[in-house]
Coordinates of N, CA and C in Angstrom, one line a residue:
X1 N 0.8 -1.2 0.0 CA 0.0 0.0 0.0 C 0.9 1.2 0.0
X2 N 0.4 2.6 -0.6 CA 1.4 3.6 -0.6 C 1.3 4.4 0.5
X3 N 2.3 5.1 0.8 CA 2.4 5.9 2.0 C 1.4 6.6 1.9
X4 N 1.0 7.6 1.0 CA -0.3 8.1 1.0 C -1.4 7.9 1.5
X5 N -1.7 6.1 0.9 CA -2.8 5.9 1.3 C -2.6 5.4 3.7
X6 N -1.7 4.8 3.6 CA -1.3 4.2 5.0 C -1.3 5.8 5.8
X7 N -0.6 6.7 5.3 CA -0.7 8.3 6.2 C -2.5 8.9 6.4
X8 N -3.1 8.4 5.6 CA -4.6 8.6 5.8 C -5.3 8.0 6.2
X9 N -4.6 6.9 7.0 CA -5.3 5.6 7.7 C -5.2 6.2 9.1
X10 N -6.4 6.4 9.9 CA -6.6 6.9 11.5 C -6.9 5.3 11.8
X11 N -6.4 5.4 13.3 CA -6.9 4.4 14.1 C -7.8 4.6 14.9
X12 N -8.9 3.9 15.0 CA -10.2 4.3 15.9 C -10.3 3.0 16.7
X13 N -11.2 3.0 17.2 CA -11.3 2.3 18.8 C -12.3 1.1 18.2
X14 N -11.8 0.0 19.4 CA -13.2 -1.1 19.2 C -13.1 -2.8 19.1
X15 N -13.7 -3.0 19.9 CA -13.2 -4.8 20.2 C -12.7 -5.1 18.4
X16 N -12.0 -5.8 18.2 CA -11.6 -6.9 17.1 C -11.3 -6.0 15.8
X17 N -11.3 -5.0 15.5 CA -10.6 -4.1 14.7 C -10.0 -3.2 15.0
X18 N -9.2 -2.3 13.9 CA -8.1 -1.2 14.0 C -9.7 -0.1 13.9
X19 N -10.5 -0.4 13.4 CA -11.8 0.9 13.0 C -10.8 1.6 12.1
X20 N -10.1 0.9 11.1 CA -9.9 2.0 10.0 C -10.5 3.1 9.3
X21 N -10.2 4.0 9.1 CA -10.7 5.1 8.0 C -10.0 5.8 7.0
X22 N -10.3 5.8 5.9 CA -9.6 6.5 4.6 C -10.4 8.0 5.0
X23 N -10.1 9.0 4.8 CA -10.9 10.4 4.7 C -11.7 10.6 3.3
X24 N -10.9 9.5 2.1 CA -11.7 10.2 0.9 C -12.2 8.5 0.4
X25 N -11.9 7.5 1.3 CA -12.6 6.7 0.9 C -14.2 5.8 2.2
X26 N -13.7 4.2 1.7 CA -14.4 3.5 2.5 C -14.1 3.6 4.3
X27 N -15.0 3.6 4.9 CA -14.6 3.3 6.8 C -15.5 2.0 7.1
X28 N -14.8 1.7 8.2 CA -14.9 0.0 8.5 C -14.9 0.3 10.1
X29 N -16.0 -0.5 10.1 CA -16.3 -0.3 11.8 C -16.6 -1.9 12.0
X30 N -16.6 -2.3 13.5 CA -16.2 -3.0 14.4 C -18.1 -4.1 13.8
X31 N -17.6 -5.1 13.7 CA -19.5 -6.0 13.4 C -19.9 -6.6 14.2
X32 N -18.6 -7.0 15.1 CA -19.2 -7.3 16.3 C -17.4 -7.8 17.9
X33 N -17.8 -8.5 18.7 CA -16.3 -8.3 19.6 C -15.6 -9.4 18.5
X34 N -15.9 -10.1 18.4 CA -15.3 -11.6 18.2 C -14.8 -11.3 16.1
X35 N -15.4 -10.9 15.4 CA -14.7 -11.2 14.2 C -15.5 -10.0 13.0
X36 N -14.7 -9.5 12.0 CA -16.1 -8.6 11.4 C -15.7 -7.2 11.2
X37 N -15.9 -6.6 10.2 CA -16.0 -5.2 10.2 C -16.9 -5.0 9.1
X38 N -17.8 -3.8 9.3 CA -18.7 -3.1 8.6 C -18.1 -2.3 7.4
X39 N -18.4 -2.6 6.1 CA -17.7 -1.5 5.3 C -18.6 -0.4 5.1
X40 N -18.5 0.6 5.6 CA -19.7 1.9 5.2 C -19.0 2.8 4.2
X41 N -19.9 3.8 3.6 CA -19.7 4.7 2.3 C -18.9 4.1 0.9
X42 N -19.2 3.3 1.2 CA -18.7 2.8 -0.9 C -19.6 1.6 -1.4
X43 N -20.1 2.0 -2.8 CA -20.7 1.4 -3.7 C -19.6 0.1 -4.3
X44 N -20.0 -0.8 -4.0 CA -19.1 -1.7 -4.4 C -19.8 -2.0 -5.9
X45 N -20.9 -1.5 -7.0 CA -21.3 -1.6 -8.2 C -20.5 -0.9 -9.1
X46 N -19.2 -0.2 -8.3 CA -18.7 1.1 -9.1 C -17.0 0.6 -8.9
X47 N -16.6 1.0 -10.0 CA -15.2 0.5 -9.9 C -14.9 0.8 -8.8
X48 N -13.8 0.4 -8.6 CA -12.3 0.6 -6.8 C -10.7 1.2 -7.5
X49 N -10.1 1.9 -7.4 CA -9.0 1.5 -7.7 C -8.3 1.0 -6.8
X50 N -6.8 0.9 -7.2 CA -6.0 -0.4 -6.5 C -5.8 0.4 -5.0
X51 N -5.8 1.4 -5.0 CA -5.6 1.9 -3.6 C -6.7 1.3 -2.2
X52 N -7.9 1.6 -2.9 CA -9.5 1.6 -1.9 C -9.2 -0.5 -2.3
X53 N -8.7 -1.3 -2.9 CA -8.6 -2.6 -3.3 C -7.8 -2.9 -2.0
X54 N -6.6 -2.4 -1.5 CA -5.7 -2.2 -0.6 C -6.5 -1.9 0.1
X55 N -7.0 -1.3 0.8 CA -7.7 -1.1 2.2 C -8.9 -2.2 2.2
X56 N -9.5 -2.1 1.2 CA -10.0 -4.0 1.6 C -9.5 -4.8 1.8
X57 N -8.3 -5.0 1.4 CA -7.7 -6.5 1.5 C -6.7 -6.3 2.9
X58 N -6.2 -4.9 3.6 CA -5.7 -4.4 4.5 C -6.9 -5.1 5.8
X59 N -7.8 -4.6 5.7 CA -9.4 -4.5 6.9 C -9.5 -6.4 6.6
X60 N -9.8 -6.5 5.6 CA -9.9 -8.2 5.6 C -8.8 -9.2 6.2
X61 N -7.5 -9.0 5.7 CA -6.6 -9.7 6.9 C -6.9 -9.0 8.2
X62 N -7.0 -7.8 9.0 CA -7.2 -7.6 10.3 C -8.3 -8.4 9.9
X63 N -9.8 -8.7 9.6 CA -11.1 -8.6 10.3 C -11.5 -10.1 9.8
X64 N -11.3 -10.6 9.2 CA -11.3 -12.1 8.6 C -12.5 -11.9 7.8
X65 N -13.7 -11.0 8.0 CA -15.1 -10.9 7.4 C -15.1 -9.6 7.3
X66 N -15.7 -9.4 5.9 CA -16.3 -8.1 5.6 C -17.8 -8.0 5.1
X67 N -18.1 -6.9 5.9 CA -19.7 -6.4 5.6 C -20.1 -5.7 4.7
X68 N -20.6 -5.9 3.7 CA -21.3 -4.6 2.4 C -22.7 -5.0 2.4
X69 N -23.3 -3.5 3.4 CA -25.1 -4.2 3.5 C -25.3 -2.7 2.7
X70 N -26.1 -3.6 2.2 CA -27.6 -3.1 1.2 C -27.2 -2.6 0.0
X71 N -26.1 -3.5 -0.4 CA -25.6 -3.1 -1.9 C -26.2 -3.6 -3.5
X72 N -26.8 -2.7 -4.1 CA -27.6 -3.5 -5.5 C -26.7 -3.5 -6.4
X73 N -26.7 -4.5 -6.8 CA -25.8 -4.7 -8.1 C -26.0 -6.2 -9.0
X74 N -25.6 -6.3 -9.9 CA -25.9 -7.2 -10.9 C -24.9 -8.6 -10.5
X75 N -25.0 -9.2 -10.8 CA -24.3 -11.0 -11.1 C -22.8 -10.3 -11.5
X76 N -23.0 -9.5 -13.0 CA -21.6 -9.3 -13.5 C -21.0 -8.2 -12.6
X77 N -21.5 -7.5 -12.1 CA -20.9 -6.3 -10.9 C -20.0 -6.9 -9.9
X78 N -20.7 -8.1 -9.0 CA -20.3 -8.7 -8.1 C -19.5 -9.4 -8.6
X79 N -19.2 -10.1 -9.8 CA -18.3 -10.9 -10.0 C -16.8 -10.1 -10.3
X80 N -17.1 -8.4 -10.7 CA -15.9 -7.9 -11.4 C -15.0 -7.2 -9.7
X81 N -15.9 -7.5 -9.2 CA -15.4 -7.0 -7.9 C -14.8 -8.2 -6.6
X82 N -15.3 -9.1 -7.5 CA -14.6 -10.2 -6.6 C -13.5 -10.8 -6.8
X83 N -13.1 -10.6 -8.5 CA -11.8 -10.8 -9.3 C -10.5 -10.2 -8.7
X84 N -11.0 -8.7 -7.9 CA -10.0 -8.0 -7.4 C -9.3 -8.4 -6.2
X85 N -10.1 -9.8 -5.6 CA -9.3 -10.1 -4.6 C -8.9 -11.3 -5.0
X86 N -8.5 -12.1 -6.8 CA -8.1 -13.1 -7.2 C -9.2 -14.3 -7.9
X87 N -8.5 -14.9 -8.2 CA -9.1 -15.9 -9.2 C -10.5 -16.6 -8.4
X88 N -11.1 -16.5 -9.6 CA -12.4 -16.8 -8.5 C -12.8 -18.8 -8.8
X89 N -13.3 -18.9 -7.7 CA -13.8 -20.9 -8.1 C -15.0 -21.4 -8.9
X90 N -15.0 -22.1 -9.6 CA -15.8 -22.9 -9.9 C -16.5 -23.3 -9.4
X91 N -18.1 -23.3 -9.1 CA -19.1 -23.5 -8.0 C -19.5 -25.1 -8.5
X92 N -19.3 -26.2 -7.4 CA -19.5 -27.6 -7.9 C -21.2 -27.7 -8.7
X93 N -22.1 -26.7 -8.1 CA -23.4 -26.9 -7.7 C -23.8 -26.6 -9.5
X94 N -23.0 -26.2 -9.9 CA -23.5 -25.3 -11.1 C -23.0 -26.6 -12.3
X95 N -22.2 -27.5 -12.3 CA -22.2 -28.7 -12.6 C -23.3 -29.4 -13.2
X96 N -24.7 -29.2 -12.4 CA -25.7 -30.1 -12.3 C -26.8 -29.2 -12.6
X97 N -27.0 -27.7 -13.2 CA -27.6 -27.0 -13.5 C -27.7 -27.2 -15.1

């Protein structure tokens, strides 16, 4: 991650996360004591660049689970956004479809 983005990273308070915050991006708050952070203010239907990709993948090793509630988006949105954290799997179930 670039110093930029890591110098814009505050530490906030709260059982089982750092409570990161970007100022111009996503903030991640605490989902519960035990495992979890909430991602609030970003549209995950809308590109990311590699920076705001970094701070997901930064909150996801701290938080093991990430939260994106009430996000509408299509099959192919979700899928172009999931590539960003690597090669995605072959679902067995879809086999028998």
């Amino acid at each position: 991650m670039d110093n930029a983005v890591q110098e814009s990273l505050v530490e906030g308070s709260g059982p089982g996360t750092r409570g990161l915050r970007n100022s111009a991006g996503p903030e991640f708050r605490p989902a519960s004591r035990a495992i979890g952070a909430e991602v609030l203010g970003w549209d995950i239907a809308q590109p990311a660049d590699d920076e705001t990709i970094g701070l997901f993948r930064q909150a996801l090793d701290e938080n093991c689970v990430l939260l994106f509630r009430d996000q509408e988006l299509t099959p192919e949105q979700q899928v172009a956004f999931s590539r960003r954290f690597g090669e995605l799997e072959h679902h067995v179930l879809s086999d028998y479809t």
